């Protein structure tokens, strides 16, 4: 350490009288001992330089040596000299009164000033230290970093052991002046040669204390020709050993004992650093050798000068500050063994004595970084948390990836371009997807995730951008996490069809959070629940009908075709590329949302024969414009109609691509099972299965549907092999009960009965199978059904007029009708039929009149406004009429268009009675719906209660679609005790049916709308049909229905 003290003016005289008053000796302390120098024993040092007769004056009282004029003098250091080792320090005070050419002090083996000016070590052979100088630089002297000026006094502490070692026999004092040998005045005092006690710098390595000797302090150089260390100062270790302090220009290293410190990718250098006086740069290093650069092993912590041969910490320490650093050095240079702990305090100014800093509580340890756990192709992959720099020089490396303890998430802080190596390479195919969740907490330049072959950033098209404020040639995922409406802190889920972007074998999972601003510490985001998976294959069952065929497609057999899930665009101009279909994990179903026209290559080509059948289930969750399934030769739609439209709002401009006539249309919320004999529509060799989910509006994101249990097979009927008659009985002869019984036939056991019957009936579509079964079952009733004319005893015209609200049955008087009969006498046929049916139950045919044609909702209603009772009892009011749209029943209203508005009871008393039946003609309520209509309209309505007359402009009775809109209707259901027997005749390969009816009953079922809900629950109607029914039975008030209807006409219905 150097201390400046003021020099008092003194008069120095070399005269004998002054000298005689003093003791002419000087005590030099040598490692606690005294070596006394005698003025009389001084010798010339380098004789050619010494002035004749000049002597150094030794003042024993003041303990100083005085030099006046030119003199080069030496004193012997005892008989044995002084051993100088690496820890030896020369301390003294030096005062300069009058400048000479130079003043110096030396420790030397001999009396010659000699130096090897060509040596690599600039101190080689040099033994003298220049303390002041007015002439040009002398190569054979070692210059103090701060030279003393006249009038100054300075205390020097020279680590001579840093410059030379060995046995030094002489102490020489030099004051050179060749121009005027009488000029120059200086003095030396308090001279001490001491070996510093070897203090220990105590550091902690992996929790264990390691003692590093503070000496020798080794030069830490840029290269052998460029030694930055001044050597004039030493580092001082605190008494506790926990800190080390630097003063002046120093590049010093301490040798780490033992085998050094192994640096792994998990190694952290932890310490505290303070700056008392800031210099050009301050740093700390763990190095395998004593060469600062290359490669870089140091970290710049503070300074005024740019330094590119050190890693610059993000948060530098300023003068007067202290900072605690935890540097993940393993991210910078893993795999080395550090044998030196080096400290740098650079000062290249003329005064190299300035600068002061302290390092304390130094620790080196490996952190336990949990592995990142991701799912790869259905198995957990544990990725060792050895973090590698991706795209060299982009990553600041000071912020490790922070993996959560569970391993499920990784958080990025600051500027990070980091890679983790897969334990084994991951192969990406066209069917590979990357799923993950991402949370953006603080936005920076860009945030991305990548799969990479190497660490060189050779192909930017390996990365997927999830947030950004700076552009980059990456794939951009939607939505970006920083887009409006998303917001910081919101967890986003991404599904990336990575295999459609690139494929190959990849070794690294890369995380990017780029920040080129300021100290690059801004930015925070988290990736979690990372999954690399193969989209499941789509299963198409190829099991033919003449082998054991399982209706439940969840089982996977050797005849299944597993289609690789590479989704190709069908008709490029229509498809939304990144919108993919989702195949279920069991491969049995494929779902889609939004706009897509996608094809998948069949594992093997499919030749369409006369008997090839396509079978599948279709669920429509949300309708869009076109839902279709296709089999195609190629990826273009110019081969003729190959696509079956099964649903969709678009009914026009379907071109020659879609087959839709006679194809069942599935409505929103419904599921339907399709069966299509392909040869009826096209033949050829098919190479692709295609799914069309067309949506050209609503941002192309709406619509949702699912295809499942897809089969393609050759249809052959098991019934063809049966040569014996058989029969079965069932309470209701529905398609479901019929097919269940077919499956129980030995020859058909275990087979799906639907394609068996498709082949047997030689039809092309599934609903045609239902139609054939319906005709077989219906024949059991039709042979004995009463025609509707028979129940009235009138001709067809009368029946039609009565059901429209006409004839004397509606408008006759209770006293006498024309012909002298009362109404009940005239309608007595009704009672006769009822009595007959009680004795011998049979069906009544549905009336063949205009207001009962259609009935698509399978519901009918009669609404009465009058009562033909002799005692004058008023009609029970159970409903309110809202309006009648005449065009719904033109033949009844006898006008083409128009409407009547009634409105919330304005019509007076109104009694509405309704019936409904199931969606299979074999259900009892369907088979006997004619009986139920007869009961509601004629027996119970007209004959028993005198209900008559219609609302103006409306039919009396009809399908509910042709009736007025009302609030509600009472419900009557029909029940039957019956048994239907179906017989198969092998000789004619035909079915016949007959029914035995025990009893037919009519039971009140409450509110018609509620009863229809029960039909939905039983699978005999759909939710869509129920919603349509409720457009006719609108509930407690007409206001909403009237408002909607009149709005369609351009009017407003006033509401309360």
mmCIF file of N, CA and C in Angstrom, residues 435-495:
data_model
loop_
_atom_site.group_PDB
_atom_site.id
_atom_site.type_symbol
_atom_site.label_atom_id
_atom_site.label_comp_id
_atom_site.label_asym_id
_atom_site.label_seq_id
_atom_site.Cartn_x
_atom_site.Cartn_y
_atom_site.Cartn_z
ATOM 1 N N UNK A 435 -47.422 -29.875 -28.442
ATOM 2 C CA UNK A 435 -48.419 -29.205 -27.600
ATOM 3 C C UNK A 435 -47.710 -28.598 -26.392
ATOM 4 N N UNK A 436 -48.126 -27.423 -25.988
ATOM 5 C CA UNK A 436 -47.581 -26.816 -24.783
ATOM 6 C C UNK A 436 -48.479 -25.672 -24.336
ATOM 7 N N UNK A 437 -48.229 -25.244 -23.105
ATOM 8 C CA UNK A 437 -48.910 -24.062 -22.570
ATOM 9 C C UNK A 437 -47.870 -22.979 -22.358
ATOM 10 N N UNK A 438 -48.283 -21.744 -22.568
ATOM 11 C CA UNK A 438 -47.337 -20.620 -22.483
ATOM 12 C C UNK A 438 -47.997 -19.474 -21.744
ATOM 13 N N UNK A 439 -47.236 -18.898 -20.796
ATOM 14 C CA UNK A 439 -47.711 -17.725 -20.058
ATOM 15 C C UNK A 439 -46.700 -16.599 -20.234
ATOM 16 N N UNK A 440 -47.170 -15.483 -20.733
ATOM 17 C CA UNK A 440 -46.320 -14.305 -20.911
ATOM 18 C C UNK A 440 -46.538 -13.367 -19.732
ATOM 19 N N UNK A 441 -45.460 -13.130 -18.987
ATOM 20 C CA UNK A 441 -45.545 -12.226 -17.836
ATOM 21 C C UNK A 441 -44.959 -10.857 -18.151
ATOM 22 N N UNK A 442 -43.829 -10.817 -18.848
ATOM 23 C CA UNK A 442 -43.224 -9.553 -19.275
ATOM 24 C C UNK A 442 -42.746 -9.726 -20.710
ATOM 25 N N UNK A 443 -43.256 -8.892 -21.599
ATOM 26 C CA UNK A 443 -42.925 -8.990 -23.021
ATOM 27 C C UNK A 443 -41.547 -8.419 -23.296
ATOM 28 N N UNK A 444 -40.800 -9.106 -24.151
ATOM 29 C CA UNK A 444 -39.549 -8.573 -24.672
ATOM 30 C C UNK A 444 -39.549 -8.753 -26.184
ATOM 31 N N UNK A 445 -38.361 -8.728 -26.830
ATOM 32 C CA UNK A 445 -38.321 -8.691 -28.294
ATOM 33 C C UNK A 445 -39.102 -9.830 -28.928
ATOM 34 N N UNK A 446 -38.826 -11.064 -28.516
ATOM 35 C CA UNK A 446 -39.621 -12.182 -28.993
ATOM 36 C C UNK A 446 -39.442 -13.384 -28.070
ATOM 37 N N UNK A 447 -40.457 -14.262 -28.099
ATOM 38 C CA UNK A 447 -40.486 -15.478 -27.287
ATOM 39 C C UNK A 447 -40.814 -16.631 -28.229
ATOM 40 N N UNK A 448 -40.049 -17.727 -28.146
ATOM 41 C CA UNK A 448 -40.263 -18.826 -29.088
ATOM 42 C C UNK A 448 -39.782 -20.137 -28.495
ATOM 43 N N UNK A 449 -40.240 -21.225 -29.096
ATOM 44 C CA UNK A 449 -39.803 -22.578 -28.750
ATOM 45 C C UNK A 449 -39.419 -23.272 -30.050
ATOM 46 N N UNK A 450 -38.377 -24.106 -30.005
ATOM 47 C CA UNK A 450 -37.842 -24.705 -31.228
ATOM 48 C C UNK A 450 -37.453 -26.157 -30.987
ATOM 49 N N UNK A 451 -37.426 -26.912 -32.063
ATOM 50 C CA UNK A 451 -36.801 -28.224 -32.105
ATOM 51 C C UNK A 451 -35.635 -28.111 -33.075
ATOM 52 N N UNK A 452 -34.445 -28.531 -32.664
ATOM 53 C CA UNK A 452 -33.246 -28.278 -33.477
ATOM 54 C C UNK A 452 -32.376 -29.521 -33.602
ATOM 55 N N UNK A 453 -31.693 -29.599 -34.768
ATOM 56 C CA UNK A 453 -30.715 -30.664 -34.970
ATOM 57 C C UNK A 453 -29.421 -30.356 -34.238
ATOM 58 N N UNK A 454 -29.030 -29.072 -34.208
ATOM 59 C CA UNK A 454 -27.766 -28.676 -33.591
ATOM 60 C C UNK A 454 -27.949 -27.338 -32.902
ATOM 61 N N UNK A 455 -26.823 -26.717 -32.513
ATOM 62 C CA UNK A 455 -26.884 -25.469 -31.741
ATOM 63 C C UNK A 455 -26.493 -24.256 -32.567
ATOM 64 N N UNK A 456 -26.516 -24.393 -33.886
ATOM 65 C CA UNK A 456 -25.929 -23.348 -34.737
ATOM 66 C C UNK A 456 -26.946 -22.389 -35.327
ATOM 67 N N UNK A 457 -28.222 -22.588 -35.061
ATOM 68 C CA UNK A 457 -29.220 -21.680 -35.616
ATOM 69 C C UNK A 457 -29.126 -21.654 -37.137
ATOM 70 N N UNK A 458 -28.904 -22.839 -37.707
ATOM 71 C CA UNK A 458 -28.694 -22.918 -39.149
ATOM 72 C C UNK A 458 -29.973 -22.743 -39.929
ATOM 73 N N UNK A 459 -31.103 -22.972 -39.273
ATOM 74 C CA UNK A 459 -32.379 -22.868 -39.972
ATOM 75 C C UNK A 459 -33.400 -22.253 -39.032
ATOM 76 N N UNK A 460 -33.748 -20.989 -39.310
ATOM 77 C CA UNK A 460 -34.688 -20.307 -38.418
ATOM 78 C C UNK A 460 -36.084 -20.907 -38.498
ATOM 79 N N UNK A 461 -36.355 -21.682 -39.517
ATOM 80 C CA UNK A 461 -37.661 -22.309 -39.645
ATOM 81 C C UNK A 461 -37.749 -23.572 -38.802
ATOM 82 N N UNK A 462 -37.215 -23.494 -37.613
ATOM 83 C CA UNK A 462 -37.344 -24.555 -36.624
ATOM 84 C C UNK A 462 -38.066 -24.041 -35.380
ATOM 85 N N UNK A 463 -38.384 -22.766 -35.382
ATOM 86 C CA UNK A 463 -38.874 -22.109 -34.168
ATOM 87 C C UNK A 463 -40.302 -21.612 -34.364
ATOM 88 N N UNK A 464 -41.047 -21.603 -33.270
ATOM 89 C CA UNK A 464 -42.439 -21.173 -33.279
ATOM 90 C C UNK A 464 -42.594 -20.002 -32.321
ATOM 91 N N UNK A 465 -42.965 -18.865 -32.868
ATOM 92 C CA UNK A 465 -43.109 -17.623 -32.111
ATOM 93 C C UNK A 465 -44.458 -17.617 -31.394
ATOM 94 N N UNK A 466 -44.425 -17.285 -30.091
ATOM 95 C CA UNK A 466 -45.664 -17.215 -29.321
ATOM 96 C C UNK A 466 -45.974 -15.803 -28.828
ATOM 97 N N UNK A 467 -44.971 -14.918 -28.863
ATOM 98 C CA UNK A 467 -45.192 -13.516 -28.493
ATOM 99 C C UNK A 467 -44.037 -12.715 -29.077
ATOM 100 N N UNK A 468 -44.299 -11.457 -29.412
ATOM 101 C CA UNK A 468 -43.212 -10.677 -30.001
ATOM 102 C C UNK A 468 -43.569 -9.194 -30.038
ATOM 103 N N UNK A 469 -42.515 -8.383 -30.059
ATOM 104 C CA UNK A 469 -42.649 -6.985 -30.461
ATOM 105 C C UNK A 469 -41.589 -6.658 -31.506
ATOM 106 N N UNK A 470 -40.867 -7.696 -31.927
ATOM 107 C CA UNK A 470 -39.853 -7.563 -32.961
ATOM 108 C C UNK A 470 -40.031 -8.721 -33.924
ATOM 109 N N UNK A 471 -39.973 -8.453 -35.211
ATOM 110 C CA UNK A 471 -40.179 -9.487 -36.212
ATOM 111 C C UNK A 471 -39.024 -10.470 -36.273
ATOM 112 N N UNK A 472 -39.337 -11.689 -36.725
ATOM 113 C CA UNK A 472 -38.330 -12.732 -36.878
ATOM 114 C C UNK A 472 -38.882 -13.739 -37.874
ATOM 115 N N UNK A 473 -37.986 -14.395 -38.606
ATOM 116 C CA UNK A 473 -38.438 -15.335 -39.638
ATOM 117 C C UNK A 473 -38.774 -16.690 -39.026
ATOM 118 N N UNK A 474 -39.687 -16.678 -38.049
ATOM 119 C CA UNK A 474 -40.164 -17.892 -37.405
ATOM 120 C C UNK A 474 -41.569 -18.192 -37.909
ATOM 121 N N UNK A 475 -42.099 -19.346 -37.495
ATOM 122 C CA UNK A 475 -43.515 -19.621 -37.676
ATOM 123 C C UNK A 475 -44.272 -18.917 -36.553
ATOM 124 N N UNK A 476 -45.288 -18.158 -36.909
ATOM 125 C CA UNK A 476 -46.053 -17.397 -35.924
ATOM 126 C C UNK A 476 -47.303 -18.198 -35.538
ATOM 127 N N UNK A 477 -47.455 -18.452 -34.238
ATOM 128 C CA UNK A 477 -48.627 -19.157 -33.765
ATOM 129 C C UNK A 477 -49.740 -18.168 -33.449
ATOM 130 N N UNK A 478 -50.963 -18.618 -33.580
ATOM 131 C CA UNK A 478 -52.116 -17.757 -33.319
ATOM 132 C C UNK A 478 -52.926 -18.346 -32.177
ATOM 133 N N UNK A 479 -53.386 -17.456 -31.258
ATOM 134 C CA UNK A 479 -53.038 -16.034 -31.224
ATOM 135 C C UNK A 479 -51.693 -15.834 -30.536
ATOM 136 N N UNK A 480 -51.024 -14.732 -30.877
ATOM 137 C CA UNK A 480 -49.823 -14.365 -30.144
ATOM 138 C C UNK A 480 -50.223 -13.955 -28.726
ATOM 139 N N UNK A 481 -49.401 -14.328 -27.756
ATOM 140 C CA UNK A 481 -49.765 -14.115 -26.352
ATOM 141 C C UNK A 481 -49.827 -12.639 -25.981
ATOM 142 N N UNK A 482 -49.266 -11.767 -26.819
ATOM 143 C CA UNK A 482 -49.317 -10.333 -26.521
ATOM 144 C C UNK A 482 -50.369 -9.609 -27.354
ATOM 145 N N UNK A 483 -51.204 -10.355 -28.076
ATOM 146 C CA UNK A 483 -52.233 -9.717 -28.872
ATOM 147 C C UNK A 483 -53.297 -9.105 -27.967
ATOM 148 N N UNK A 484 -53.976 -8.123 -28.513
ATOM 149 C CA UNK A 484 -55.052 -7.471 -27.777
ATOM 150 C C UNK A 484 -56.107 -8.511 -27.406
ATOM 151 N N UNK A 485 -56.574 -8.416 -26.187
ATOM 152 C CA UNK A 485 -57.589 -9.343 -25.725
ATOM 153 C C UNK A 485 -57.039 -10.556 -25.013
ATOM 154 N N UNK A 486 -55.700 -10.734 -25.057
ATOM 155 C CA UNK A 486 -55.093 -11.874 -24.351
ATOM 156 C C UNK A 486 -54.607 -11.418 -22.990
ATOM 157 N N UNK A 487 -53.622 -10.531 -22.971
ATOM 158 C CA UNK A 487 -53.178 -9.943 -21.709
ATOM 159 C C UNK A 487 -52.074 -10.730 -21.046
ATOM 160 N N UNK A 488 -51.279 -10.006 -20.262
ATOM 161 C CA UNK A 488 -50.177 -10.627 -19.540
ATOM 162 C C UNK A 488 -50.714 -11.550 -18.453
ATOM 163 N N UNK A 489 -49.970 -12.611 -18.187
ATOM 164 C CA UNK A 489 -50.333 -13.536 -17.132
ATOM 165 C C UNK A 489 -51.394 -14.541 -17.514
ATOM 166 N N UNK A 490 -51.845 -14.525 -18.768
ATOM 167 C CA UNK A 490 -52.877 -15.453 -19.220
ATOM 168 C C UNK A 490 -52.215 -16.700 -19.799
ATOM 169 N N UNK A 491 -52.606 -17.858 -19.318
ATOM 170 C CA UNK A 491 -52.025 -19.107 -19.817
ATOM 171 C C UNK A 491 -52.684 -19.463 -21.143
ATOM 172 N N UNK A 492 -51.846 -19.630 -22.177
ATOM 173 C CA UNK A 492 -52.317 -19.964 -23.512
ATOM 174 C C UNK A 492 -51.949 -21.411 -23.824
ATOM 175 N N UNK A 493 -52.825 -22.109 -24.521
ATOM 176 C CA UNK A 493 -52.558 -23.477 -24.940
ATOM 177 C C UNK A 493 -52.344 -23.496 -26.446
ATOM 178 N N UNK A 494 -51.285 -24.170 -26.865
ATOM 179 C CA UNK A 494 -50.954 -24.232 -28.284
ATOM 180 C C UNK A 494 -50.848 -25.679 -28.739
ATOM 181 N N UNK A 495 -51.367 -25.942 -29.924
ATOM 182 C CA UNK A 495 -51.213 -27.233 -30.594
ATOM 183 C C UNK A 495 -50.562 -26.947 -31.943
#
